[in-house]
mmCIF file with all atom_site columns, C-alpha atoms in Angstrom:
data_model
loop_
_atom_site.group_PDB
_atom_site.id
_atom_site.type_symbol
_atom_site.label_atom_id
_atom_site.label_alt_id
_atom_site.label_comp_id
_atom_site.label_asym_id
_atom_site.label_entity_id
_atom_site.label_seq_id
_atom_site.pdbx_PDB_ins_code
_atom_site.Cartn_x
_atom_site.Cartn_y
_atom_site.Cartn_z
_atom_site.occupancy
_atom_site.B_iso_or_equiv
_atom_site.pdbx_formal_charge
_atom_site.auth_seq_id
_atom_site.auth_comp_id
_atom_site.auth_asym_id
_atom_site.auth_atom_id
_atom_site.pdbx_PDB_model_num
ATOM 1  C CA . LEU A 1 1  ? -3.984 -25.272 -17.986 1.00 46.00 ? 1  LEU A CA 1
ATOM 2  C CA . ASP A 1 2  ? -0.490 -26.898 -16.046 1.00 48.00 ? 2  ASP A CA 1
ATOM 3  C CA . GLN A 1 3  ? -0.181 -25.577 -12.808 1.00 51.00 ? 3  GLN A CA 1
ATOM 4  C CA . GLY A 1 4  ? 2.462  -23.228 -12.881 1.00 49.00 ? 4  GLY A CA 1
ATOM 5  C CA . ARG A 1 5  ? 0.714  -21.572 -16.610 1.00 49.00 ? 5  ARG A CA 1
ATOM 6  C CA . GLN A 1 6  ? -2.779 -21.601 -14.174 1.00 47.00 ? 6  GLN A CA 1
ATOM 7  C CA . SER A 1 7  ? -0.825 -19.299 -11.068 1.00 49.00 ? 7  SER A CA 1
ATOM 8  C CA . ALA A 1 8  ? 0.802  -16.954 -13.672 1.00 50.00 ? 8  ALA A CA 1
ATOM 9  C CA . LEU A 1 9  ? -2.678 -16.028 -15.221 1.00 46.00 ? 9  LEU A CA 1
ATOM 10 C CA . VAL A 1 10 ? -3.631 -15.194 -11.345 1.00 50.00 ? 10 VAL A CA 1
ATOM 11 C CA . ALA A 1 11 ? -0.599 -13.653 -9.837  1.00 53.00 ? 11 ALA A CA 1
ATOM 12 C CA . ASP A 1 12 ? -1.736 -11.322 -13.661 1.00 59.00 ? 12 ASP A CA 1
ATOM 13 C CA . GLU A 1 13 ? -5.311 -10.926 -11.941 1.00 59.00 ? 13 GLU A CA 1
ATOM 14 C CA . LEU A 1 14 ? -3.951 -9.879  -8.508  1.00 61.00 ? 14 LEU A CA 1
ATOM 15 C CA . PRO A 1 15 ? -2.922 -5.630  -8.361  1.00 77.00 ? 15 PRO A CA 1
ATOM 16 C CA . SER A 1 16 ? 0.720  -5.328  -8.204  1.00 90.00 ? 16 SER A CA 1
ATOM 17 C CA . GLN A 1 17 ? 2.109  -3.185  -5.269  1.00 91.00 ? 17 GLN A CA 1
ATOM 18 C CA . GLN A 1 18 ? 2.755  -0.893  -7.995  1.00 91.00 ? 18 GLN A CA 1
ATOM 19 C CA . LEU A 1 19 ? -0.356 -0.095  -8.724  1.00 93.00 ? 19 LEU A CA 1
ATOM 20 C CA . PHE A 1 20 ? -1.605 0.760   -5.358  1.00 94.00 ? 20 PHE A CA 1
ATOM 21 C CA . SER A 1 21 ? 2.154  2.986   -5.540  1.00 95.00 ? 21 SER A CA 1
ATOM 22 C CA . VAL A 1 22 ? 0.344  5.162   -7.942  1.00 94.00 ? 22 VAL A CA 1
ATOM 23 C CA . ALA A 1 23 ? -3.836 5.092   -6.980  1.00 94.00 ? 23 ALA A CA 1
ATOM 24 C CA . ILE A 1 24 ? -1.855 5.996   -3.238  1.00 96.00 ? 24 ILE A CA 1
ATOM 25 C CA . SER A 1 25 ? -0.302 8.262   -4.434  1.00 95.00 ? 25 SER A CA 1
ATOM 26 C CA . GLY A 1 26 ? -3.378 10.469  -6.566  1.00 95.00 ? 26 GLY A CA 1
ATOM 27 C CA . LEU A 1 27 ? -5.273 10.493  -3.132  1.00 95.00 ? 27 LEU A CA 1
ATOM 28 C CA . GLY A 1 28 ? -4.177 13.727  -2.425  1.00 93.00 ? 28 GLY A CA 1
ATOM 29 C CA . ASP A 1 29 ? -4.817 15.060  0.524   1.00 94.00 ? 29 ASP A CA 1
ATOM 30 C CA . ARG A 1 30 ? -7.125 12.193  0.863   1.00 97.00 ? 30 ARG A CA 1
ATOM 31 C CA . TRP A 1 31 ? -5.257 10.616  4.113   1.00 96.00 ? 31 TRP A CA 1
ATOM 32 C CA . GLU A 1 32 ? -7.280 8.548   5.439   1.00 97.00 ? 32 GLU A CA 1
ATOM 33 C CA . ALA A 1 33 ? -8.023 6.822   2.318   1.00 97.00 ? 33 ALA A CA 1
ATOM 34 C CA . ALA A 1 34 ? -4.751 6.235   2.751   1.00 96.00 ? 34 ALA A CA 1
ATOM 35 C CA . LEU A 1 35 ? -4.586 4.012   5.581   1.00 96.00 ? 35 LEU A CA 1
ATOM 36 C CA . ALA A 1 36 ? -7.498 2.262   4.437   1.00 97.00 ? 36 ALA A CA 1
ATOM 37 C CA . VAL A 1 37 ? -5.960 0.905   0.961   1.00 95.00 ? 37 VAL A CA 1
ATOM 38 C CA . LEU A 1 38 ? -2.986 -0.027  2.812   1.00 94.00 ? 38 LEU A CA 1
ATOM 39 C CA . ALA A 1 39 ? -5.456 -1.086  5.655   1.00 95.00 ? 39 ALA A CA 1
ATOM 40 C CA . ASP A 1 40 ? -6.728 -3.188  2.904   1.00 94.00 ? 40 ASP A CA 1
ATOM 41 C CA . MET A 1 41 ? -2.999 -4.361  1.296   1.00 93.00 ? 41 MET A CA 1
ATOM 42 C CA . LYS A 1 42 ? -2.502 -5.968  5.054   1.00 92.00 ? 42 LYS A CA 1
ATOM 43 C CA . GLU A 1 43 ? -5.759 -7.994  4.912   1.00 93.00 ? 43 GLU A CA 1
ATOM 44 C CA . ASP A 1 44 ? -5.947 -8.964  1.397   1.00 92.00 ? 44 ASP A CA 1
ATOM 45 C CA . GLY A 1 45 ? -2.594 -8.273  -0.046  1.00 89.00 ? 45 GLY A CA 1
ATOM 46 C CA . PRO A 1 46 ? -0.223 -7.595  -1.260  1.00 91.00 ? 46 PRO A CA 1
ATOM 47 C CA . GLN A 1 47 ? 1.996  -6.788  1.419   1.00 91.00 ? 47 GLN A CA 1
ATOM 48 C CA . PRO A 1 48 ? 2.803  -3.133  1.085   1.00 93.00 ? 48 PRO A CA 1
ATOM 49 C CA . ASN A 1 49 ? 6.628  -2.792  0.132   1.00 93.00 ? 49 ASN A CA 1
ATOM 50 C CA . LEU A 1 50 ? 8.488  0.443   1.626   1.00 92.00 ? 50 LEU A CA 1
ATOM 51 C CA . VAL A 1 51 ? 7.502  1.910   -2.547  1.00 94.00 ? 51 VAL A CA 1
ATOM 52 C CA . VAL A 1 52 ? 3.742  1.720   -1.645  1.00 95.00 ? 52 VAL A CA 1
ATOM 53 C CA . LEU A 1 53 ? 4.414  3.158   1.933   1.00 95.00 ? 53 LEU A CA 1
ATOM 54 C CA . ASN A 1 54 ? 6.535  5.602   0.168   1.00 95.00 ? 54 ASN A CA 1
ATOM 55 C CA . ALA A 1 55 ? 2.953  7.133   -0.998  1.00 96.00 ? 55 ALA A CA 1
ATOM 56 C CA . ALA A 1 56 ? 1.256  6.693   1.594   1.00 97.00 ? 56 ALA A CA 1
ATOM 57 C CA . ALA A 1 57 ? 3.737  8.891   4.265   1.00 96.00 ? 57 ALA A CA 1
ATOM 58 C CA . LYS A 1 58 ? 3.622  10.985  1.707   1.00 96.00 ? 58 LYS A CA 1
ATOM 59 C CA . VAL A 1 59 ? -0.050 11.588  1.530   1.00 97.00 ? 59 VAL A CA 1
ATOM 60 C CA . LEU A 1 60 ? -0.047 11.759  4.754   1.00 97.00 ? 60 LEU A CA 1
ATOM 61 C CA . PHE A 1 61 ? 2.895  14.668  5.235   1.00 96.00 ? 61 PHE A CA 1
ATOM 62 C CA . HIS A 1 62 ? 1.083  16.409  2.707   1.00 95.00 ? 62 HIS A CA 1
ATOM 63 C CA . CYS A 1 63 ? -1.485 16.313  4.880   1.00 96.00 ? 63 CYS A CA 1
ATOM 64 C CA . GLY A 1 64 ? 0.509  17.533  8.199   1.00 97.00 ? 64 GLY A CA 1
ATOM 65 C CA . ARG A 1 65 ? -0.161 14.216  9.943   1.00 97.00 ? 65 ARG A CA 1
ATOM 66 C CA . LEU A 1 66 ? 3.718  13.283  10.710  1.00 96.00 ? 66 LEU A CA 1
ATOM 67 C CA . ALA A 1 67 ? 2.877  10.761  13.591  1.00 96.00 ? 67 ALA A CA 1
ATOM 68 C CA . GLU A 1 68 ? 0.884  8.888   10.935  1.00 95.00 ? 68 GLU A CA 1
ATOM 69 C CA . ALA A 1 69 ? 3.828  9.178   9.036   1.00 95.00 ? 69 ALA A CA 1
ATOM 70 C CA . LEU A 1 70 ? 6.562  7.556   11.353  1.00 95.00 ? 70 LEU A CA 1
ATOM 71 C CA . ALA A 1 71 ? 3.972  5.186   12.766  1.00 95.00 ? 71 ALA A CA 1
ATOM 72 C CA . LEU A 1 72 ? 4.170  3.601   8.917   1.00 93.00 ? 72 LEU A CA 1
ATOM 73 C CA . TYR A 1 73 ? 7.720  3.381   9.307   1.00 91.00 ? 73 TYR A CA 1
ATOM 74 C CA . ARG A 1 74 ? 7.502  2.408   12.553  1.00 92.00 ? 74 ARG A CA 1
ATOM 75 C CA . ASP A 1 75 ? 5.280  -0.162  11.914  1.00 88.00 ? 75 ASP A CA 1
ATOM 76 C CA . ALA A 1 76 ? 7.155  -1.925  8.642   1.00 86.00 ? 76 ALA A CA 1
ATOM 77 C CA . GLU A 1 77 ? 10.635 -2.330  10.860  1.00 86.00 ? 77 GLU A CA 1
ATOM 78 C CA . ASP A 1 78 ? 8.567  -4.213  13.749  1.00 84.00 ? 78 ASP A CA 1
ATOM 79 C CA . ASN A 1 79 ? 6.697  -6.149  11.160  1.00 73.00 ? 79 ASN A CA 1
#
């Protein structure tokens, strides 16, 4: 395979930010799991974007974890 085609195949195998956003949204009240997914994304990629952060914040807000939800945005602004 040429380099461009090989890169496209590898990119297709990686989970997208959209997939992570959907997965986090489906966690319901499992806020710890949402934070674990974000930590895994930061370590292994892809990096969380605003859509992913919003999904995680929604889970946190739903569980009354307002400080953690706001911390997500503060952390994103700092990085």
